Coordinates of C-alpha atoms and ligand atoms in Angstrom, one line a residue:
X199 CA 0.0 0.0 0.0
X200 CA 1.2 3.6 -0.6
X201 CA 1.9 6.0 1.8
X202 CA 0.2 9.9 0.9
X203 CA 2.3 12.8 2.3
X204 CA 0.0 16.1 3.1
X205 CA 2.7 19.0 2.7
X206 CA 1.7 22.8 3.2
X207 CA 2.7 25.1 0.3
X208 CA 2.6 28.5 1.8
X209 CA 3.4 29.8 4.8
X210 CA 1.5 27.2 7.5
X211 CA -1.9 27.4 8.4
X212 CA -3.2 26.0 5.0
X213 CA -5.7 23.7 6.4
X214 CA -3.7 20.8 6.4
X215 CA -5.3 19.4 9.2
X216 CA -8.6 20.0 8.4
X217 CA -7.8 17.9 4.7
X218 CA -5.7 14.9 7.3
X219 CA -9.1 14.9 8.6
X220 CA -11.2 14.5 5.7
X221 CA -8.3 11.9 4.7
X222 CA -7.9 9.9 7.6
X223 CA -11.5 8.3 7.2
X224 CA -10.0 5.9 4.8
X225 CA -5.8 5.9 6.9
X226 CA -4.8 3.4 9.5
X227 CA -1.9 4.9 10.5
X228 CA -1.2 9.1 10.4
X229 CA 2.6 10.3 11.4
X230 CA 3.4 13.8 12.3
X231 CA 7.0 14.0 10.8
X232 CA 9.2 17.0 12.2
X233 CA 8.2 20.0 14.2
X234 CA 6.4 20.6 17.5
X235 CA 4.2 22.4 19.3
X236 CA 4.7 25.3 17.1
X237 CA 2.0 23.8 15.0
X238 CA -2.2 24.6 15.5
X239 CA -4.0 22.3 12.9
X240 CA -7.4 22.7 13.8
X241 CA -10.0 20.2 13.1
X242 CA -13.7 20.8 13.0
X243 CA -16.3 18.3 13.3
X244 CA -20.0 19.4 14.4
X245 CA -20.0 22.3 16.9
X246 CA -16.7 20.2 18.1
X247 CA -13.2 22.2 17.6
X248 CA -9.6 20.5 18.6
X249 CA -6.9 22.1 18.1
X250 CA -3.6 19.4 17.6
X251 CA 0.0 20.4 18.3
X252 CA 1.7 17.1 18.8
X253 CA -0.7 14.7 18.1
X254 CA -1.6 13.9 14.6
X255 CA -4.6 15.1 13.2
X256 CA -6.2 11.4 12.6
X257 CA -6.7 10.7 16.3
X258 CA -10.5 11.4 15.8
X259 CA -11.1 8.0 13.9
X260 CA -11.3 5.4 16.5
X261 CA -9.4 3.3 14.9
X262 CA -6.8 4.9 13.9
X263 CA -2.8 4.8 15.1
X264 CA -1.4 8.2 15.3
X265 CA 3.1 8.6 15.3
X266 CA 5.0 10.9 16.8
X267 CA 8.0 10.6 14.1
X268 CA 11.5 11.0 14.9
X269 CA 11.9 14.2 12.9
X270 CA 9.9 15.7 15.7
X271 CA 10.8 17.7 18.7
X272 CA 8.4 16.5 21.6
X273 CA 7.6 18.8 24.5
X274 CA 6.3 16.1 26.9
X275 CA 4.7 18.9 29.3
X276 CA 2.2 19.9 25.9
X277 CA 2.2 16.1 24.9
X278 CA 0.1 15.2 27.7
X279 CA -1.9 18.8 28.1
X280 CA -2.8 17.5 25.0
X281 CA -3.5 13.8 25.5
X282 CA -5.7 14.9 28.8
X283 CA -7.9 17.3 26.8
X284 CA -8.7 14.8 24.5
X285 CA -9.5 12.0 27.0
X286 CA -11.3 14.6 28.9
X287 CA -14.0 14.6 25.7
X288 CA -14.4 10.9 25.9
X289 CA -12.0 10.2 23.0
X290 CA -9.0 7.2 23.6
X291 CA -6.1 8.7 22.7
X292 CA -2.9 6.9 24.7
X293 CA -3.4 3.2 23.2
X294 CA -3.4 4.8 19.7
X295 CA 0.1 6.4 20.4
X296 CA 3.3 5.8 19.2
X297 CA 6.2 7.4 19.6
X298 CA 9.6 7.2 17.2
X299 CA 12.3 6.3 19.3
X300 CA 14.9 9.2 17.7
X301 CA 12.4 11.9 18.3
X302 CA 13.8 14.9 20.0
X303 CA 12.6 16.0 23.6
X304 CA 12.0 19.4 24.1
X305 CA 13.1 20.3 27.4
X306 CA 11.9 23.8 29.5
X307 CA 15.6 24.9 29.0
X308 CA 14.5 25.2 25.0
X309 CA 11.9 27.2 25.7
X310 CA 13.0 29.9 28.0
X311 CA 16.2 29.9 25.5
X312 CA 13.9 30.2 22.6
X313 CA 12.1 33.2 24.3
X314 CA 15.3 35.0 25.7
X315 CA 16.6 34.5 22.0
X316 CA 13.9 36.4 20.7
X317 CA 13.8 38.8 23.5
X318 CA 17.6 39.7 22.5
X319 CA 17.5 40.0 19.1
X320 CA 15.1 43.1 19.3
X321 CA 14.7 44.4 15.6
X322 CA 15.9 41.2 14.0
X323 CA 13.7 38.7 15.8
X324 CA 12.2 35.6 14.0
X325 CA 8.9 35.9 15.1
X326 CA 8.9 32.5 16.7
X327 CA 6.0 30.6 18.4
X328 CA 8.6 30.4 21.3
X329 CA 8.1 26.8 21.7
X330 CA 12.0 25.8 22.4
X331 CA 11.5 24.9 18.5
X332 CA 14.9 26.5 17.5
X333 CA 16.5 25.8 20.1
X334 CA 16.0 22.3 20.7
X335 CA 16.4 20.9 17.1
X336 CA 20.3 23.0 17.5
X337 CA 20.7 20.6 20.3
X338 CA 19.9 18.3 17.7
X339 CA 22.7 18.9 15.2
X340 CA 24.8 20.0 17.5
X341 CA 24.5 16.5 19.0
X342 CA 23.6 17.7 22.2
X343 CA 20.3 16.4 22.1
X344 CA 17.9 13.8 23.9
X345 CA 16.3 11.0 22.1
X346 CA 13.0 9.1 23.6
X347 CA 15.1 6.2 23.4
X348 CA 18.0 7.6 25.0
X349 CA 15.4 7.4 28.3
X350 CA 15.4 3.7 28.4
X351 CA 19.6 3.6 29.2
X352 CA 20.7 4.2 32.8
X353 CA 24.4 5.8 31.4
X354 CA 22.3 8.4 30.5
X355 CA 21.8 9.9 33.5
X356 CA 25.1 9.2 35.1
X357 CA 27.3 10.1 31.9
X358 CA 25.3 12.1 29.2
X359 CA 22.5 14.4 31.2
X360 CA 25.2 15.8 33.9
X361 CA 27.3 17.2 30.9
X362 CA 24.5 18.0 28.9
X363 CA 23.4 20.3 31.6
X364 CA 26.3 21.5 32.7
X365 CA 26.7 23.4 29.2
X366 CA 23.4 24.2 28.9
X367 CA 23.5 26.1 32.7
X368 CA 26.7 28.2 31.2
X369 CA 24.5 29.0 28.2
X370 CA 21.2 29.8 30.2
X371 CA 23.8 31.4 33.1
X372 CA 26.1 33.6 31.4
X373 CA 24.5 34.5 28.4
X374 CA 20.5 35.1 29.3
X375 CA 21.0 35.6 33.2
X376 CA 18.4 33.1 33.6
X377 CA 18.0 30.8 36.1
X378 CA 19.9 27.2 35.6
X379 CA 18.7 23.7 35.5
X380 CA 18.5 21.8 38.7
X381 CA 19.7 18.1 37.6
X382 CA 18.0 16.4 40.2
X383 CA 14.7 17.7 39.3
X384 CA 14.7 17.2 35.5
X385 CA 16.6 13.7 36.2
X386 CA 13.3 12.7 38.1
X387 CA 11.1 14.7 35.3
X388 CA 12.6 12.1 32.3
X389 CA 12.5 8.8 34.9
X390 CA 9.1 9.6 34.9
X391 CA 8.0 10.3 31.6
X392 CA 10.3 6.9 30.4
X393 CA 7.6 5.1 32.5
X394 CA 4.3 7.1 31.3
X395 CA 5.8 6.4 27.3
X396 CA 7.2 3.0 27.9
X397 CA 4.7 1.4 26.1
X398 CA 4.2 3.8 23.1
X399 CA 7.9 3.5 22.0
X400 CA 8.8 2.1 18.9
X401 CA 11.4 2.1 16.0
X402 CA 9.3 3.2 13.3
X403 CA 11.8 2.6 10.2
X404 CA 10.7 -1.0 11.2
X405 CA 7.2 -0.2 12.3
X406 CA 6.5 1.5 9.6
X407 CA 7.5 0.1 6.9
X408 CA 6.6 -3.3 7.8
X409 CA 3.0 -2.2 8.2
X410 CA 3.5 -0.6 4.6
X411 CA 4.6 -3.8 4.0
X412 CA 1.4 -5.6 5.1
X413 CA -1.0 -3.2 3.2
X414 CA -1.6 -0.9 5.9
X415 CA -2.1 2.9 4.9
X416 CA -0.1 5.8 5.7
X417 CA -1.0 9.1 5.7
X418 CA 2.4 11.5 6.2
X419 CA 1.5 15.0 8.2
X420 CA 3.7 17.9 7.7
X421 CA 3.5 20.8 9.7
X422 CA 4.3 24.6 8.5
X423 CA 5.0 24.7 5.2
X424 CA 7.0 24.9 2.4
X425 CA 7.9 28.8 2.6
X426 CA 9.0 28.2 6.3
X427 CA 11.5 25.1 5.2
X428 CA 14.5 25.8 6.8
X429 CA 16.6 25.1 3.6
X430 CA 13.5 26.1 0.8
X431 CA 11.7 28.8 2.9
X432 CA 12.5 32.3 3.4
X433 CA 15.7 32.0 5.6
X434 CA 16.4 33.4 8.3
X435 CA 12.6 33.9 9.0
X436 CA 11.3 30.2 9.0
X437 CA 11.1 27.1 11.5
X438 CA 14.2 24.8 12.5
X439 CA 12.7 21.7 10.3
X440 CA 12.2 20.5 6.8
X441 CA 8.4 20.1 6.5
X442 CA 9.3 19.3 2.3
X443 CA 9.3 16.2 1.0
X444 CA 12.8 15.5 2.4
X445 CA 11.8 15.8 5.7
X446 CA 8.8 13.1 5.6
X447 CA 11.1 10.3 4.7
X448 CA 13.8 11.6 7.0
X449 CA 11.6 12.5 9.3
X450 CA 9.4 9.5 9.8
X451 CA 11.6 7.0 8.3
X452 CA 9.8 5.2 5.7
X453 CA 11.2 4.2 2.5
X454 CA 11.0 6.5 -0.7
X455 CA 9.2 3.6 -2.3
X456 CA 6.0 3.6 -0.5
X457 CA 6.0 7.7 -1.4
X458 CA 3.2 7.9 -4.3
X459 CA 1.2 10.6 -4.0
X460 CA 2.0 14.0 -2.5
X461 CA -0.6 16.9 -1.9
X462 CA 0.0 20.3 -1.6
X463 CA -1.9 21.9 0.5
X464 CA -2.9 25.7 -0.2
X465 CA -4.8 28.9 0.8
X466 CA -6.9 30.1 -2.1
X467 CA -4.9 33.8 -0.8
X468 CA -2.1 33.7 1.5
X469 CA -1.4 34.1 5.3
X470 CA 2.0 34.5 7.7
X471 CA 2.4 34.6 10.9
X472 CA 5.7 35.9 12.8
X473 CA 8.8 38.1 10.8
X474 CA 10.1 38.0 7.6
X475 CA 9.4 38.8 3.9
X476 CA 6.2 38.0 1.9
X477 CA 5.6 39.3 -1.7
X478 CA 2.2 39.2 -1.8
X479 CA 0.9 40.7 1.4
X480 CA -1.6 43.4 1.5
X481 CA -0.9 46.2 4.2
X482 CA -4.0 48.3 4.2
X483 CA -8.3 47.6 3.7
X484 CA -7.8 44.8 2.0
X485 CA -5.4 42.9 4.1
X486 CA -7.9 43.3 7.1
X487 CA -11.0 42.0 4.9
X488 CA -8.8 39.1 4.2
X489 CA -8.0 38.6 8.1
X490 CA -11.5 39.0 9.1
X491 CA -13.0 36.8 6.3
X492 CA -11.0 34.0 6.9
X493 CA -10.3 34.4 10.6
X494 CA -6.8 34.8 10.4
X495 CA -5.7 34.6 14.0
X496 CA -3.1 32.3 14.7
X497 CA -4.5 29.1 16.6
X498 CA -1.3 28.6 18.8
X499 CA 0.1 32.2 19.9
X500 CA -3.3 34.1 19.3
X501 CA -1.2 36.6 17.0
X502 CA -3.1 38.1 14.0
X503 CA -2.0 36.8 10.8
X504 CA -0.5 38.8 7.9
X505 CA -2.8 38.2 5.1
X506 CA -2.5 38.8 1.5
X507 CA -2.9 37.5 -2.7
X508 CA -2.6 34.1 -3.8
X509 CA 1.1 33.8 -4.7
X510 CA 1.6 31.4 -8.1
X511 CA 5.5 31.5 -7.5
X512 CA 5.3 30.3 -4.5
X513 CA 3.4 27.4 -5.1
X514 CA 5.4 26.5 -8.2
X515 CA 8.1 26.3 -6.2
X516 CA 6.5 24.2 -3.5
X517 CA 4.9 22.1 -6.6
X518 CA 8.5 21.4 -7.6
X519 CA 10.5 20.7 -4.2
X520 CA 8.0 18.5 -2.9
X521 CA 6.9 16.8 -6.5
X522 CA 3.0 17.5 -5.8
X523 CA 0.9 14.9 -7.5
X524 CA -2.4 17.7 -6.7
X525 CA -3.1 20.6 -4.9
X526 CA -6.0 20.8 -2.2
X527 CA -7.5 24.2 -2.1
X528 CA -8.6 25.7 1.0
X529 CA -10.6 28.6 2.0
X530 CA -12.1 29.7 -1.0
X531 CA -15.2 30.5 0.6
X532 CA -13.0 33.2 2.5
X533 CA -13.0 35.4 -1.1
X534 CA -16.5 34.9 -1.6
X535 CA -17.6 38.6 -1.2
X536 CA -14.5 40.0 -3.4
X537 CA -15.6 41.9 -6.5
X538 CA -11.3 41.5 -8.2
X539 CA -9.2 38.8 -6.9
X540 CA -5.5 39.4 -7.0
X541 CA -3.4 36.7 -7.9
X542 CA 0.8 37.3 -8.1
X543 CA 1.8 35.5 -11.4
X544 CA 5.2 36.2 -11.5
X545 CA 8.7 38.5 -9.8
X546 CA 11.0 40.6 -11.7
X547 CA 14.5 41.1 -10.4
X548 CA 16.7 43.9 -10.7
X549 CA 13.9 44.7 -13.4
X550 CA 14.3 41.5 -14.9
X551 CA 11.9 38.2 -15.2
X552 CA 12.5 35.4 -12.9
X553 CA 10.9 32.3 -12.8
X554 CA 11.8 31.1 -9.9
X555 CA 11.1 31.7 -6.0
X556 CA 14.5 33.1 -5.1
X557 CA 16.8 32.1 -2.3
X558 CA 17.8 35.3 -1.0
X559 CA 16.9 39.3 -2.2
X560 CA 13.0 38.6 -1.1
X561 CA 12.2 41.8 -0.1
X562 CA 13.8 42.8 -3.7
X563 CA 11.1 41.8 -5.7
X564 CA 8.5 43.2 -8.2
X565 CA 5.4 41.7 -8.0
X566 CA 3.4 40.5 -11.2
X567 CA -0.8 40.9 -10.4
X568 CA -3.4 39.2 -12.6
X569 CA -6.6 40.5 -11.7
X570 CA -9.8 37.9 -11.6
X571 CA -13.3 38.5 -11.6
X572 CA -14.9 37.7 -8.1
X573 CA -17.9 36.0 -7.3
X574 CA -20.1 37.6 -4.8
X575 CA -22.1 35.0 -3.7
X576 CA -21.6 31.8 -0.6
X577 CA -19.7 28.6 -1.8
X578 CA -19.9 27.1 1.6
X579 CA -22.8 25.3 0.9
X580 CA -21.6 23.7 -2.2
X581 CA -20.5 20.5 -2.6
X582 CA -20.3 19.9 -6.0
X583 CA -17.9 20.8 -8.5
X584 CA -20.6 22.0 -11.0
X585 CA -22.6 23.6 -8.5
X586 CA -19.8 26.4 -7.7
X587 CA -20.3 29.7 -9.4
X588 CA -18.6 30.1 -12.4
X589 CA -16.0 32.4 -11.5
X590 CA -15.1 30.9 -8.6
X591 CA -14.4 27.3 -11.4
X592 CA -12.4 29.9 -12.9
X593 CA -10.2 30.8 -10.2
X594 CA -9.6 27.4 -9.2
X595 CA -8.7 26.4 -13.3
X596 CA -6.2 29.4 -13.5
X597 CA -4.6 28.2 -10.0
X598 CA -4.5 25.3 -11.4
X599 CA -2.6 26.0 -14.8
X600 CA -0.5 28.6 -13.2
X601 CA 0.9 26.4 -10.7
X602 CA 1.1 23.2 -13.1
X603 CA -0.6 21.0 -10.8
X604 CA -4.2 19.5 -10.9
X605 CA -6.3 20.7 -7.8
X606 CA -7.9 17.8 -6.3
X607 CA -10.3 19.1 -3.8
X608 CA -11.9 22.2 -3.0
X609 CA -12.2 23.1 0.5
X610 CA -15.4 25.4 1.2
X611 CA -15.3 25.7 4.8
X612 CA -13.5 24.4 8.1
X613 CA -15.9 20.9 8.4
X614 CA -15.4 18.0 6.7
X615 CA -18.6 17.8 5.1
X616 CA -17.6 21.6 3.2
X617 CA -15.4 19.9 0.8
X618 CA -15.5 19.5 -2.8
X619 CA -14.0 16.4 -4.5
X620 CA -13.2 17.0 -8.1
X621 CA -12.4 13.9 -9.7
Ligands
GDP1245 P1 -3.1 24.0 9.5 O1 -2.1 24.5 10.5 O2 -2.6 24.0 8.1 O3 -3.8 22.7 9.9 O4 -4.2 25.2 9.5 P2 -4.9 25.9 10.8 O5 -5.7 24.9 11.6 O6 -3.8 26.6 11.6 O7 -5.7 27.1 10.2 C1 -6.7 26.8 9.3 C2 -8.0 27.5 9.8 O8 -8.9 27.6 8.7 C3 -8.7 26.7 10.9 O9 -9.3 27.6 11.7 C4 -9.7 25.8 10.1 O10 -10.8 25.4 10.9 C5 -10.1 26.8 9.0 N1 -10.4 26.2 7.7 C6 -9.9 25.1 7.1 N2 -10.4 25.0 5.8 C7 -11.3 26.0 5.7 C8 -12.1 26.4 4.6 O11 -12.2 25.8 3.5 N3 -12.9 27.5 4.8 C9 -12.9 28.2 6.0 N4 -13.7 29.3 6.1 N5 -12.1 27.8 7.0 C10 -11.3 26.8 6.9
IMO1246 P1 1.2 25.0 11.3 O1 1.7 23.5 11.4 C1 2.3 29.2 10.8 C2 6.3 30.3 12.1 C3 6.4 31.2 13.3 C4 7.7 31.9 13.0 C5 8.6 30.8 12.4 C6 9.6 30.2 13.3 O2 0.0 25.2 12.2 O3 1.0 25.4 9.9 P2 9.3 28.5 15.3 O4 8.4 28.6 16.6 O5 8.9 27.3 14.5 O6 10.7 28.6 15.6 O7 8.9 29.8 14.5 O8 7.7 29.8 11.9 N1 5.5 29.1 12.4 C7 4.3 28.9 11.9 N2 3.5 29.7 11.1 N3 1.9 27.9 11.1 C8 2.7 27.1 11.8 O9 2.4 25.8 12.0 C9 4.0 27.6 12.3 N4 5.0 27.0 13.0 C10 5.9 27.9 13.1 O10 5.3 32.1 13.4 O11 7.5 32.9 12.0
MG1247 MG1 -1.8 26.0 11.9

């Protein structure tokens, strides 16, 4: 059996979650692949709304095993905040958990780093969640990091955490003022968590692939997106992860041969959250219609969202990283009052074409508009293809053909029931 990988085009906050959802019906298994509780992919289902960090967005199905993959950095404190608020509305979440043994755990010392970081860096911030993301997956690389599996060792905590907190106190000491790490206390913190996870360990390069192997189906769930990749994205200003194709297979440790269908998933306009340079976003009126329409208010830090056009270069170059197979488009509803669309077919450089999303010089570029007629009536309703107004067929057809990739489904609202299959 296959496995499908859901990968976010833009800037986060696609929808991804609510499309996992709309997925999963037909999944048994749903990995989260790299990242942490940076991520808010809200799900809605009746007059019910959960909002998942950690855990992936297929826990709803009953049936359904959800892994935490090891290209993740796992705050155990949110882990179970999480796991209790689901329990607490009568849904089973712990025996449908598994988590990679080479995930990362995110420690407290991450986050107040995270924070300080940020709090130092005044004019030049990131704009982080300030989640300990950044600062946890440098532990990582810098191979000063702690693995879930790493728990299950007794050396660790005689040889490895004394010298890992050692350095980390000089860090949090010297260079933030902050208060240090007591060992004792986060020695007792991680012997206790090794016995709350015990059972939902596993090596998922073996799990996973041998359940591939067996016909079970896998549904791959990136969080963030493309634009915030820390290699493809718009560096300095993204997340500490790959959320791209790369990072599913690294992240989650499947082979590249169960990989056959990838879909992009993408705002019919755009959104960011946090610092950094966006092409496409609109400052004044229209930026706040936007925001207001589509609710654009970030679901983890509360922060409103920057909001602007539907950005073709953007997704081209998310089509091509990530080798989409189709496109799910999200949010459409959201332009349903617009009389003009905007949509941003193209840069120039230095006053010259480009046809690519470049790596650097972002703020640099010329934006190309394409202006489409709007709509002006509700789509939320809809459900079929046919039955969409004509305009709104158009908008989707020219996202379509400007990003070279066939859109799949049409997403008309947050439930699962507001979606439009189109083949
Ligand atoms: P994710 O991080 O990509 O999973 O996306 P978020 O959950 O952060 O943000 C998407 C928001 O849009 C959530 O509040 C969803 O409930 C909502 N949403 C998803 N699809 C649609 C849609 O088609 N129309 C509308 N109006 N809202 C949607
Ligand atoms: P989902 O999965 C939108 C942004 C932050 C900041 C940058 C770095 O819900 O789409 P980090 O805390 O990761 O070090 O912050 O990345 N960011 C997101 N923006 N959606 C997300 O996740 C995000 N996760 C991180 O705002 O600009
Ligand atoms: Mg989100």
């Amino acid at each position: 059996m296959p496995a499908t990988l859901i990968v976010g085009t833009q800037w986060g906050d696609e929808g991804k979650a609510k499309v996992i959802d709309y997925l999963a019906k037909e999944t048994d298994i749903v990995v989260r692949y790299q990242g942490g509780a940076n991520a808010g992919h809200t799900v809605k289902v009746g007059n019910d709304k959960y909002i998942f960090r950690l855990i992936p967005s297929g826990i709803l199905y009953p049936r359904t095993i959800c892994v935490l993959g090891g290209g993740m950095v796992i705050d155990p404190d949110a882990l179970f905040d999480e796991i209790n608020e689901i329990e607490s509305k009568g849904i089973e979440a712990r025996g449908r958990l598994r988590i990679a043994d080479n995930a990362h755990l995110l420690m407290p010392y991450h986050k107040e780093i995270d924070i300080r970081s940020e709090e130092a860096s005044g004019a030049y911030k990131i704009g982080t969640t300030k989640r300990g993301i950044g600062a946890c997956y440098s532990d990582k690389v810098n191979r000063h990091g702690i693995r879930v599996g790493m728990l299950y060792s007794d050396a660790f905590y005689t040889d490895i955490l004394p010298r890992l907190i050692e350095e980390k106190n000089k860090i949090l000491e010297k260079v933030y003022s902050a208060p240090p790490v007591v060992f004792t206390d986060l020695k007792e913190k991680l012997l206790a968590l090794r016995e709350k996870i015990r059972d939902m360990v596993v090596n998922t390069p073996y799990y996973l692939n041998m359940e591939l192997a067996s016909g079970k189906r896998v549904l791959l769930e990136g969080a963030q997106g493309t634009m915030l990749d820390l290699d493809f994205g718009t560096y300095p200003y993204v997340t500490s992860s790959n959320p791209t194709t790369g990072g599913a297979l690294s992240g989650s440790g499947i082979s590249f041969r169960y990989l056959k269908s990838v879909i992009g998933i993408t705002k019919a306009y755009s959104t960011r959250v946090g610092e950094g340079p966006y092409p496409t976003e609109c400052h004044g009126e229209e930026g706040e219609v936007l925001r207001k329409a589509g609710n654009e208010f970030g679901s983890v830090t509360g922060r409103p969202r920057r909001c602007g056009w539907f950005d073709t270069e953007v997704v081209r170059h998310a089509a091509r990283i990530n080798g989409l197979s189709a496109l799910a488009l999200t949010k459409l509803d959201v332009l349903d009052t617009f009389k003009t669309i905007k949509v941003a077919t193209g840069y120039e450089l230095d006053g010259k074409r480009i046809d690519y999303f470049p790596s650097c010089r972002v703020p640099q570029l010329q934006v190309i508009y394409e202006e489409f007629a709007g709509w002006q009536e509700p789509t939320s309703h809809i459900t079929k293809w046919k039955a969409l107004p004509k305009n709104a067929r158009k908008y989707v057809e020219a996202v379509s053909r400007f990003c070279g990739v066939p859109v799949a489904w049409v997403s008309v609202g947050p439930d699962r029931e507001n979606t439009i299959a189109l083949h």
